[in-house]
Amino acid sequence: TRVQLRHSAYRLLPFGAQICHLSRFQDVLSNGKTAPVTYKKIEGWSSDQNKWNEKLYPFWEDNDPRWKDCWKGGKVTTKLVTDSPALVGSNVTFVVTLQFPKCQKEDSDGNIIYERNCTPDSPAAQDQYVYNWTEWIDNCGWENCTSSYSHNIFPDGRPFPHYPGWRRKNFVYLFHTFGQYYETIGQSSAMFSVSTANITLGKHRMAVSIYRRGHSTYVPITRASTTYVVTDKIPISVSMSQKHDRNISDSIFIKDSPITFDVKVHDPSYYLNNSAISYKWNFGDGSGLFVESGATTTHTFALQGNFTLNLTVQAIIPVPCKPVTPTPSLPTPAVMTEASSNSDPSVLIETTEDNPDGGCHIYRHGYYTAGIAIVEGILEVNIIQMTSIQMTESQAENPVVDFVVTCQGSLPTDVCTAVSDPTCQVSQGMVCDPVIVTEECLLTIRRAFDEPGTYCINITLGDDTSQALASALISVNGGSSSGTTKGVFIFLGLLAVFGAIGAFVLYKRYKQYKPIERSAGQAENQEGLSAYVSNFKAFFFPRSTERNPLLKSKPGIV
């Protein structure tokens, strides 16, 4: 018996020691880690050396079996995210969201219910409450609840805030960072912001412990943590785009074509809203320094090669002036002094400077560098001629059109032809083929159409790094020449002779490609006339088309 009592006392001793040990917020919210921390006071937060009410808010170790039964129907998980990195002095925001087991959701009253159109593991529980806290509220009363008034307090003994609807908040969120804690009540999600003015530079850990309302105590349901960063450098990113660039993620761009640089300043708390921000560019091509007041700029590289661009963003932030104390000190520059790279990164030294308007400000900077490659590319594509090809009876009956295309810049390695309806919105097919061009960029692309009509044509020439597009509206006539058509041409032979001169002039006028911007009706009339005149020429002056370089050896298909 003595041995059994001794073993029982041995088992109870750590438990009693644990109760005594886990009496502070630091011990509970840091999951048993009690390393000492020195810190500055965060506004609105409390020291984690305060006492913790473990009787009302029990603490469980990670391997405690009670975690399995702390929630009906499964396990609750949580997602904790942050908008870090945060510029020192700004606010960093955290959002925590509870993720319930399958088929469970929160209603407008804060109760957890089963979804109607979902089949949980226990079908008998359909449409029943998982946690009906509204019933507890109704029984207790909305305003007077003296019997359980002591139940509505945080672990440090502070009462819950009694703002409207506070009784529908059935979860307690306890956040812990930088040696301090913040406590609040909420429903299945909570969001809060922290000022970084007194938080040292570097990476820090934010932990959250979440409790649900119980009958006599609050029950822990889940914990989570994440890392956030406080920096004295303005967080920035730069996106680069170019009109004819084929791959925007490979950092390869085209010579003699403007590149657009768009700077994004990460400032979700709008800390820099009243600041004067400037952007200093060095594109690395010997063109000099450029200072812009806007976040977007363009630059054209005239030479090929590899270049390193550098950007410095400067923000002049207005701040309250500090009182001057008449203490002797060594002269220091009247601007912010950044900590040396060899010094402690958590130490930030800064001073203020008088503004002409009598205020004070500090400087903050952000830096960006990137390497890019400039190569030759296809700069422009033009359709200079569209000709309707007259086919014989033994050949395909589908109408066929030849497109003569030129380009500027490098020589293409592939060509794509996309056919759409006259509005250029409903695609009717696209064909892509490799092409070999060794000298001059001049291609004849033969395209067969399913039937006569008006079409929008997009022809794209591309190489490994670039691509350019040309568009046109075309009216396509019928394909093969039937006996009836020949009879009509014989009967109208005299009219064709009289109209030959006028047709030749019109052909010379309309064979040049017209841009897509004109109206659809105008384009249809002009291109229809061009194809019509081509039928005259093909009938009276037949010629071979074998000299036209085709994308495929099979005639009539591009």
Coordinates of C-alpha atoms in Angstrom, one line a residue:
T1 CA 0.0 0.0 0.0
R2 CA 2.8 2.3 0.8
V3 CA 4.3 1.6 -2.6
Q4 CA 1.1 2.3 -4.3
L5 CA 0.6 5.5 -2.4
R6 CA 4.1 6.5 -3.2
H7 CA 3.6 5.9 -6.9
S8 CA 0.3 7.8 -6.8
A9 CA 2.0 10.7 -5.1
Y10 CA 4.7 10.5 -7.7
R11 CA 2.1 10.7 -10.4
L12 CA 0.3 13.6 -8.8
L13 CA 3.4 15.6 -8.1
P14 CA 4.1 16.6 -11.7
F15 CA 0.5 17.5 -12.2
G16 CA 0.5 19.7 -9.1
A17 CA 3.8 21.2 -10.2
Q18 CA 2.3 21.8 -13.7
I19 CA -0.6 23.7 -12.2
C20 CA 1.7 25.8 -10.3
H21 CA 4.0 26.2 -13.3
L22 CA 1.3 27.0 -15.9
S23 CA 0.1 30.1 -14.0
R24 CA 1.2 32.8 -16.5
F25 CA 0.2 33.6 -20.0
Q26 CA 3.8 33.1 -21.1
D27 CA 3.7 29.5 -19.9
V28 CA 0.4 28.6 -21.6
L29 CA 0.5 30.5 -24.9
S30 CA 4.1 29.6 -25.6
N31 CA 3.2 25.9 -25.2
G32 CA 5.4 25.4 -22.2
K33 CA 8.4 27.4 -23.5
T34 CA 9.4 29.9 -20.9
A35 CA 12.5 31.5 -22.3
P36 CA 12.8 35.1 -21.0
V37 CA 12.0 37.8 -23.5
T38 CA 12.9 41.5 -23.4
Y39 CA 10.4 43.7 -25.3
K40 CA 8.9 47.2 -25.7
K41 CA 5.3 47.8 -24.8
I42 CA 2.8 47.2 -27.7
E43 CA -0.1 49.5 -27.5
G44 CA -3.3 47.7 -26.4
W45 CA -1.4 44.5 -25.4
S46 CA -0.7 43.1 -21.9
S47 CA 2.4 41.5 -20.4
D48 CA 2.5 37.7 -20.6
Q49 CA 3.7 37.6 -17.0
N50 CA 0.1 38.1 -15.9
K51 CA -1.7 35.3 -14.1
W52 CA -3.7 32.7 -16.1
N53 CA -7.0 31.2 -14.8
E54 CA -6.3 27.6 -15.6
K55 CA -9.5 26.4 -13.8
L56 CA -11.7 28.3 -16.3
Y57 CA -9.3 27.9 -19.3
P58 CA -7.5 24.6 -19.0
F59 CA -4.2 23.9 -20.8
W60 CA -3.6 20.7 -22.7
E61 CA -0.4 19.3 -24.0
D62 CA -0.2 18.4 -27.7
N63 CA -0.5 14.7 -27.0
D64 CA -3.3 15.0 -24.5
P65 CA -6.1 12.6 -25.5
R66 CA -8.8 15.1 -24.6
W67 CA -8.1 16.9 -28.0
K68 CA -10.0 14.1 -29.8
D69 CA -13.2 14.8 -27.9
C70 CA -13.1 18.6 -27.6
W71 CA -15.4 19.0 -30.7
K72 CA -18.5 17.1 -31.8
G73 CA -18.2 15.4 -35.2
G74 CA -14.5 15.6 -35.8
K75 CA -11.5 17.9 -35.5
V76 CA -11.4 21.7 -35.8
T77 CA -8.5 23.3 -37.6
T78 CA -7.5 26.9 -38.0
K79 CA -5.8 29.0 -40.6
L80 CA -3.7 32.0 -39.5
V81 CA -2.5 34.3 -42.2
T82 CA -0.8 37.7 -42.2
D83 CA -0.1 40.6 -44.6
S84 CA 3.6 40.7 -43.5
P85 CA 6.2 42.0 -44.3
A86 CA 5.4 45.3 -42.5
L87 CA 7.3 48.5 -42.6
V88 CA 8.3 49.5 -39.1
G89 CA 5.7 52.0 -37.9
S90 CA 2.9 50.6 -39.9
N91 CA 0.3 48.0 -38.8
V92 CA 0.6 44.3 -39.5
T93 CA -2.8 42.5 -39.8
F94 CA -3.6 38.9 -38.9
V95 CA -6.7 36.9 -39.9
V96 CA -7.6 33.6 -38.2
T97 CA -10.4 31.4 -39.6
L98 CA -11.8 28.3 -38.0
Q99 CA -12.4 25.3 -40.3
F100 CA -15.1 23.0 -39.0
P101 CA -15.5 19.3 -39.7
K102 CA -17.4 18.1 -42.8
C103 CA -21.0 19.4 -43.1
Q104 CA -20.7 21.8 -40.2
K105 CA -21.1 25.6 -40.5
E106 CA -21.9 28.6 -38.4
D107 CA -25.3 30.3 -38.6
S108 CA -26.1 34.0 -38.1
D109 CA -26.6 33.5 -34.4
G110 CA -23.2 32.0 -33.9
N111 CA -24.5 28.4 -33.5
I112 CA -22.8 25.5 -35.2
I113 CA -25.2 23.5 -37.3
Y114 CA -25.2 20.7 -40.0
E115 CA -25.6 21.9 -43.6
R116 CA -28.8 20.7 -45.2
N117 CA -27.4 19.5 -48.5
C118 CA -24.5 17.6 -47.0
T119 CA -24.3 14.0 -45.7
P120 CA -22.4 13.9 -42.4
D121 CA -21.0 10.7 -41.0
S122 CA -24.2 10.5 -38.8
P123 CA -27.2 11.1 -41.0
A124 CA -29.4 11.1 -38.0
A125 CA -27.9 14.3 -36.9
Q126 CA -29.1 16.1 -40.1
D127 CA -30.5 19.6 -39.4
Q128 CA -29.6 19.3 -35.7
Y129 CA -27.4 21.8 -33.8
V130 CA -23.8 20.7 -33.1
Y131 CA -23.5 23.5 -30.6
N132 CA -26.7 25.4 -29.8
W133 CA -25.4 28.4 -27.8
T134 CA -28.6 30.4 -28.6
E135 CA -30.5 28.1 -26.2
W136 CA -28.0 28.9 -23.4
I137 CA -28.4 32.6 -24.2
D138 CA -32.2 32.4 -24.1
N139 CA -32.3 30.5 -20.8
C140 CA -29.8 33.0 -19.3
G141 CA -31.2 36.2 -20.8
W142 CA -29.5 38.7 -23.0
E143 CA -28.8 41.4 -20.5
N144 CA -29.0 39.8 -17.0
C145 CA -27.1 36.6 -16.5
T146 CA -26.0 36.9 -12.9
S147 CA -25.8 33.1 -12.4
S148 CA -23.0 32.8 -14.9
Y149 CA -21.6 36.3 -14.9
S150 CA -18.2 34.9 -13.7
H151 CA -18.2 32.7 -16.8
N152 CA -17.9 35.6 -19.2
I153 CA -14.4 36.6 -18.4
F154 CA -10.9 36.2 -20.1
P155 CA -8.1 34.1 -18.5
D156 CA -6.7 37.2 -16.8
G157 CA -10.1 37.9 -15.1
R158 CA -11.2 40.8 -17.3
P159 CA -14.9 40.8 -18.3
F160 CA -15.9 40.3 -21.9
P161 CA -16.7 43.6 -23.7
H162 CA -20.4 44.2 -23.7
Y163 CA -20.8 45.7 -27.2
P164 CA -24.0 44.8 -29.2
G165 CA -24.3 41.2 -30.1
W166 CA -21.4 40.2 -27.8
R167 CA -23.2 37.1 -26.6
R168 CA -23.2 35.6 -30.1
K169 CA -19.4 35.5 -29.9
N170 CA -18.8 32.0 -28.6
F171 CA -15.0 31.7 -29.2
V172 CA -12.2 33.2 -27.3
Y173 CA -9.0 34.1 -29.3
L174 CA -5.8 34.6 -27.3
F175 CA -2.8 35.9 -29.4
H176 CA 0.7 35.9 -28.2
T177 CA 3.8 37.6 -29.6
F178 CA 6.8 39.6 -28.5
G179 CA 6.3 38.8 -24.8
Q180 CA 2.7 40.1 -24.8
Y181 CA -0.8 38.9 -25.3
Y182 CA -4.1 40.1 -26.8
E183 CA -7.5 38.6 -26.0
T184 CA -10.8 39.0 -27.8
I185 CA -14.1 37.2 -28.5
G186 CA -15.5 36.4 -31.9
Q187 CA -17.4 34.0 -34.1
S188 CA -15.6 31.5 -36.5
S189 CA -13.1 34.2 -37.7
A190 CA -11.3 37.1 -36.2
M191 CA -9.1 39.8 -37.6
F192 CA -6.9 42.3 -35.8
S193 CA -4.0 44.7 -36.5
V194 CA -0.9 45.4 -34.5
S195 CA 1.3 48.5 -34.6
T196 CA 4.9 47.7 -35.3
A197 CA 6.2 51.0 -33.9
N198 CA 7.7 49.2 -30.8
I199 CA 8.5 45.9 -32.4
T200 CA 12.2 45.3 -33.3
L201 CA 13.2 44.5 -36.8
G202 CA 13.3 40.9 -38.0
K203 CA 11.2 37.8 -37.9
H204 CA 8.7 37.1 -35.1
R205 CA 6.2 34.4 -34.2
M206 CA 2.5 35.0 -33.7
A207 CA 0.7 32.3 -31.9
V208 CA -3.1 31.9 -31.3
S209 CA -5.0 29.6 -28.9
I210 CA -8.7 29.3 -29.4
Y211 CA -11.3 28.2 -26.9
R212 CA -15.0 27.5 -27.3
R213 CA -17.8 28.1 -24.8
G214 CA -18.5 25.2 -22.5
H215 CA -21.0 24.6 -19.7
S216 CA -18.7 25.3 -16.8
T217 CA -15.4 26.1 -18.5
Y218 CA -14.0 27.1 -21.9
V219 CA -12.6 24.2 -23.9
P220 CA -9.5 24.5 -26.0
I221 CA -10.2 23.4 -29.6
T222 CA -7.1 24.3 -31.7
R223 CA -3.9 26.3 -31.8
A224 CA -1.9 27.8 -34.6
S225 CA 1.1 30.0 -35.3
T226 CA 2.7 31.9 -38.1
T227 CA 5.8 34.0 -38.8
Y228 CA 5.7 37.7 -39.6
V229 CA 8.5 40.2 -40.5
V230 CA 9.1 43.8 -39.5
T231 CA 11.5 45.7 -41.7
D232 CA 12.9 49.2 -42.2
K233 CA 13.0 48.7 -46.0
I234 CA 9.9 49.5 -48.0
P235 CA 8.6 46.2 -49.4
I236 CA 8.3 46.6 -53.1
S237 CA 7.8 44.4 -56.2
V238 CA 8.2 45.2 -59.9
S239 CA 6.2 43.6 -62.8
M240 CA 7.6 44.0 -66.3
S241 CA 5.6 43.7 -69.5
Q242 CA 6.2 44.2 -73.2
K243 CA 3.8 44.3 -76.2
H244 CA 5.3 41.5 -78.3
D245 CA 7.0 39.5 -75.5
R246 CA 6.0 35.8 -75.7
N247 CA 6.9 34.8 -72.2
I248 CA 6.5 37.4 -69.4
S249 CA 8.3 35.2 -66.8
D250 CA 11.6 34.5 -68.6
S251 CA 13.1 38.0 -68.1
I252 CA 13.9 38.1 -71.9
F253 CA 12.7 41.1 -73.8
I254 CA 12.8 42.6 -77.3
K255 CA 15.1 45.3 -78.5
D256 CA 13.7 48.6 -79.8
S257 CA 10.3 47.9 -78.1
P258 CA 9.2 49.8 -74.9
I259 CA 9.1 47.8 -71.7
T260 CA 6.6 48.8 -69.0
F261 CA 7.8 48.7 -65.4
D262 CA 5.0 48.7 -62.8
V263 CA 6.1 49.1 -59.1
K264 CA 3.9 47.8 -56.3
V265 CA 4.5 49.1 -52.8
H266 CA 3.3 46.7 -50.2
D267 CA 1.5 49.0 -47.8
P268 CA -1.8 47.3 -46.8
S269 CA -2.3 49.5 -43.7
Y270 CA -1.8 52.7 -45.8
Y271 CA 1.0 53.9 -43.7
L272 CA 2.6 55.8 -46.6
N273 CA -0.6 57.5 -47.8
N274 CA 0.6 61.0 -46.8
S275 CA 4.2 60.4 -47.8
A276 CA 6.1 61.9 -50.8
I277 CA 7.3 58.8 -52.8
S278 CA 9.9 59.0 -55.6
Y279 CA 11.3 56.2 -57.8
K280 CA 14.9 56.4 -59.0
W281 CA 15.7 54.1 -62.0
N282 CA 19.0 52.9 -63.4
F283 CA 18.4 50.5 -66.3
G284 CA 22.0 49.4 -66.6
D285 CA 22.4 50.3 -70.3
G286 CA 24.3 53.6 -69.9
S287 CA 21.2 55.7 -70.4
G288 CA 21.7 57.4 -67.0
L289 CA 19.5 57.8 -63.9
F290 CA 15.7 58.6 -64.1
V291 CA 13.7 59.9 -61.2
E292 CA 9.9 59.4 -61.5
S293 CA 7.1 60.5 -59.3
G294 CA 4.8 57.7 -60.5
A295 CA 4.9 54.0 -60.0
T296 CA 4.8 53.2 -63.7
T297 CA 7.4 54.0 -66.3
T298 CA 8.6 52.7 -69.7
H299 CA 12.1 52.2 -71.1
T300 CA 13.3 51.1 -74.5
F301 CA 16.6 49.2 -74.8
A302 CA 18.5 50.0 -78.1
L303 CA 21.2 47.4 -77.7
Q304 CA 21.2 43.6 -77.3
G305 CA 22.8 42.0 -74.3
N306 CA 22.3 41.3 -70.6
F307 CA 21.6 44.3 -68.3
T308 CA 21.0 44.8 -64.5
L309 CA 18.4 47.3 -63.6
N310 CA 18.3 48.9 -60.1
L311 CA 15.4 50.8 -58.5
T312 CA 15.5 52.8 -55.3
V313 CA 12.1 53.9 -53.8
Q314 CA 12.3 56.8 -51.3
A315 CA 9.4 57.8 -49.0
I316 CA 9.4 61.0 -47.0
I317 CA 7.0 60.2 -44.1
P318 CA 5.6 63.0 -42.0
V319 CA 5.9 62.3 -38.3
P320 CA 5.3 64.4 -35.1
C321 CA 8.4 66.4 -34.0
K322 CA 10.1 65.1 -30.9
P323 CA 10.7 67.6 -28.1
V324 CA 14.3 69.0 -28.1
T325 CA 16.2 68.2 -24.9
P326 CA 19.3 70.3 -24.2
T327 CA 21.7 67.4 -23.8
P328 CA 25.2 67.6 -25.3
S329 CA 25.8 65.1 -28.1
L330 CA 27.9 64.6 -31.1
P331 CA 26.6 66.1 -34.3
T332 CA 24.6 63.7 -36.4
P333 CA 23.0 64.0 -39.8
A334 CA 19.4 65.2 -39.7
V335 CA 18.1 62.3 -41.6
M336 CA 17.4 58.7 -40.8
T337 CA 20.5 56.6 -40.2
E338 CA 20.3 53.0 -41.2
A339 CA 22.0 50.4 -39.1
S340 CA 25.2 49.0 -40.5
S341 CA 25.1 45.6 -42.1
N342 CA 27.6 44.4 -39.4
S343 CA 25.4 45.7 -36.5
D344 CA 22.4 44.1 -34.8
P345 CA 19.6 44.1 -37.4
S346 CA 17.0 44.6 -34.7
V347 CA 18.4 48.0 -33.8
L348 CA 17.0 51.0 -35.8
I349 CA 18.4 54.4 -35.4
E350 CA 16.5 57.3 -36.9
T351 CA 16.2 61.1 -36.5
T352 CA 13.7 63.6 -37.8
E353 CA 14.2 66.5 -40.1
D354 CA 12.3 69.8 -40.2
N355 CA 10.0 70.4 -43.1
P356 CA 9.5 73.8 -44.7
D357 CA 6.0 73.8 -43.4
G358 CA 7.2 73.4 -39.8
G359 CA 6.6 69.6 -39.5
C360 CA 9.1 66.8 -39.3
H361 CA 9.6 63.7 -41.4
I362 CA 11.7 60.5 -41.7
Y363 CA 13.1 58.8 -44.7
R364 CA 12.4 55.2 -45.7
H365 CA 13.9 53.4 -48.7
G366 CA 13.1 50.3 -50.7
Y367 CA 15.4 48.5 -53.1
Y368 CA 14.9 46.3 -56.1
T369 CA 17.4 44.8 -58.6
A370 CA 16.9 42.3 -61.5
G371 CA 18.8 41.0 -64.5
I372 CA 17.2 41.0 -67.9
A373 CA 18.3 39.9 -71.4
I374 CA 17.5 42.0 -74.5
V375 CA 17.3 40.1 -77.9
E376 CA 16.1 40.7 -81.4
G377 CA 12.4 40.0 -81.8
I378 CA 9.5 40.3 -84.2
L379 CA 8.2 43.9 -83.9
E380 CA 5.5 44.2 -86.4
V381 CA 3.4 42.0 -88.8
N382 CA 1.5 43.3 -91.8
I383 CA -0.9 41.6 -94.3
I384 CA 0.0 43.3 -97.6
Q385 CA -2.3 41.3 -99.9
M386 CA -5.2 38.9 -99.8
T387 CA -6.0 37.0 -103.0
S388 CA -8.9 34.5 -103.7
I389 CA -7.5 31.5 -105.5
Q390 CA -9.5 30.0 -108.4
M391 CA -9.5 26.2 -108.1
T392 CA -10.3 23.7 -110.9
E393 CA -13.2 21.2 -110.7
S394 CA -10.8 18.4 -109.8
Q395 CA -9.5 20.3 -106.8
A396 CA -11.2 21.1 -103.5
E397 CA -14.5 23.0 -103.7
N398 CA -13.9 25.0 -100.5
P399 CA -12.9 28.7 -101.2
V400 CA -9.2 29.3 -100.8
V401 CA -7.4 32.6 -100.1
D402 CA -3.7 33.4 -100.1
F403 CA -2.4 36.0 -97.6
V404 CA 0.9 37.7 -98.3
V405 CA 2.5 38.7 -94.9
T406 CA 5.6 40.7 -94.0
C407 CA 7.2 41.4 -90.7
Q408 CA 9.8 43.6 -89.1
G409 CA 12.6 42.5 -86.7
S410 CA 13.8 38.9 -86.4
L411 CA 12.7 36.1 -88.7
P412 CA 9.7 34.0 -87.5
T413 CA 9.9 30.3 -86.8
D414 CA 6.2 29.6 -86.6
V415 CA 2.9 31.0 -87.9
C416 CA -0.6 30.7 -86.6
T417 CA -3.8 31.5 -88.4
A418 CA -7.0 32.0 -86.3
V419 CA -10.4 32.4 -88.0
S420 CA -13.3 34.0 -86.1
D421 CA -16.7 35.4 -86.9
P422 CA -17.0 39.0 -88.2
T423 CA -17.0 40.3 -84.6
C424 CA -13.6 38.7 -84.0
Q425 CA -15.0 37.1 -80.8
V426 CA -16.3 33.6 -81.7
S427 CA -13.4 31.4 -82.7
Q428 CA -14.0 29.0 -85.6
G429 CA -10.6 27.4 -85.7
M430 CA -6.8 27.9 -85.5
V431 CA -3.9 26.3 -87.4
C432 CA -0.3 26.6 -86.4
D433 CA 2.7 25.4 -88.4
P434 CA 6.5 25.8 -88.3
V435 CA 8.0 27.9 -91.1
I436 CA 11.5 28.4 -92.4
V437 CA 12.5 31.9 -93.5
T438 CA 16.1 32.5 -94.3
E439 CA 16.3 35.9 -95.9
E440 CA 13.4 38.4 -96.2
C441 CA 10.4 38.1 -93.9
L442 CA 7.8 37.6 -96.7
L443 CA 5.3 34.7 -96.5
T444 CA 2.4 33.5 -98.5
I445 CA -0.1 31.7 -96.3
R446 CA -2.9 29.7 -98.0
R447 CA -6.0 29.2 -96.0
A448 CA -9.1 27.1 -97.0
F449 CA -12.5 28.1 -95.7
D450 CA -15.4 25.8 -95.1
E451 CA -17.9 28.1 -96.9
P452 CA -18.2 31.6 -98.4
G453 CA -18.8 34.4 -95.9
T454 CA -17.2 37.2 -93.9
Y455 CA -14.5 36.2 -91.5
C456 CA -12.1 37.9 -89.0
I457 CA -8.5 36.6 -89.7
N458 CA -5.7 36.8 -87.1
I459 CA -2.2 35.9 -88.3
T460 CA 0.5 35.6 -85.7
L461 CA 4.2 35.2 -86.5
G462 CA 6.5 34.2 -83.6
D463 CA 9.9 33.0 -82.6
D464 CA 11.3 31.7 -79.3
T465 CA 11.0 35.0 -77.4
S466 CA 8.5 37.2 -79.3
Q467 CA 5.3 37.2 -81.4
A468 CA 3.3 39.8 -83.3
L469 CA -0.2 39.8 -84.7
A470 CA -2.0 41.2 -87.7
S471 CA -5.8 41.2 -88.2
A472 CA -8.1 41.7 -91.1
L473 CA -11.7 41.3 -92.1
I474 CA -12.2 39.4 -95.4
S475 CA -15.2 38.5 -97.5
V476 CA -14.7 35.0 -99.1
N477 CA -16.5 34.0 -102.3
G478 CA -17.3 30.5 -103.6
G479 CA -14.6 27.9 -104.5
S480 CA -14.6 25.9 -107.8
S481 CA -15.8 27.2 -111.2
S482 CA -18.9 25.4 -112.3
G483 CA -20.2 25.3 -115.9
T484 CA -22.9 27.8 -115.0
T485 CA -20.3 30.2 -113.7
K486 CA -18.3 29.9 -116.9
G487 CA -21.4 30.5 -119.0
V488 CA -22.1 33.7 -117.1
F489 CA -18.5 34.9 -117.6
I490 CA -18.8 34.2 -121.4
F491 CA -22.1 36.1 -121.6
L492 CA -20.6 39.0 -119.7
G493 CA -17.3 38.9 -121.7
L494 CA -17.9 42.2 -123.4
L495 CA -18.6 43.9 -120.0
A496 CA -15.4 42.4 -118.6
V497 CA -13.4 43.9 -121.4
F498 CA -14.9 47.4 -120.9
G499 CA -14.4 47.0 -117.1
A500 CA -10.8 45.6 -117.3
I501 CA -9.1 49.0 -117.0
G502 CA -11.3 50.1 -114.1
A503 CA -10.9 46.7 -112.4
F504 CA -7.1 46.9 -112.7
V505 CA -7.1 50.4 -111.0
L506 CA -9.3 49.2 -108.2
Y507 CA -7.2 46.1 -107.7
K508 CA -4.1 48.2 -107.3
R509 CA -5.9 50.4 -104.8
Y510 CA -7.4 47.6 -102.6
K511 CA -4.7 45.0 -102.6
Q512 CA -2.9 46.9 -99.8
Y513 CA -3.9 45.6 -96.4
K514 CA -6.3 47.9 -94.4
P515 CA -6.2 47.8 -90.6
I516 CA -8.9 46.1 -88.5
E517 CA -10.1 49.4 -87.0
R518 CA -12.4 50.2 -90.0
S519 CA -16.1 49.2 -89.8
A520 CA -17.1 45.7 -90.7
G521 CA -19.4 46.7 -93.5
Q522 CA -16.7 48.8 -95.2
A523 CA -14.1 46.0 -94.9
E524 CA -16.6 43.5 -96.3
N525 CA -17.2 45.6 -99.4
Q526 CA -13.5 46.3 -100.0
E527 CA -12.2 42.8 -99.5
G528 CA -15.1 41.3 -101.4
L529 CA -14.3 43.5 -104.4
S530 CA -10.6 42.5 -104.1
A531 CA -11.5 38.7 -104.2
Y532 CA -13.9 39.4 -107.0
V533 CA -11.3 41.1 -109.2
S534 CA -8.9 38.3 -108.4
N535 CA -11.5 35.9 -109.9
F536 CA -11.4 37.9 -113.1
K537 CA -7.7 37.8 -113.3
A538 CA -7.5 34.1 -112.6
F539 CA -10.1 33.3 -115.3
F540 CA -8.7 35.4 -118.1
F541 CA -5.0 35.3 -117.1
P542 CA -4.3 31.9 -115.5
R543 CA -0.9 31.5 -113.9
S544 CA 0.9 29.0 -111.7
T545 CA 1.0 29.4 -108.0
E546 CA 3.8 27.0 -107.3
R547 CA 6.2 29.8 -106.4
N548 CA 4.2 30.7 -103.4
P549 CA 5.9 29.3 -100.2
L550 CA 3.1 27.2 -98.4
L551 CA 3.0 26.2 -94.8
K552 CA 2.0 22.7 -95.9
S553 CA 2.7 20.8 -99.1
K554 CA -0.9 19.8 -99.3
P555 CA -2.7 22.6 -101.3
G556 CA -5.6 24.4 -99.9
I557 CA -4.8 23.8 -96.2
V558 CA -2.7 26.2 -94.0

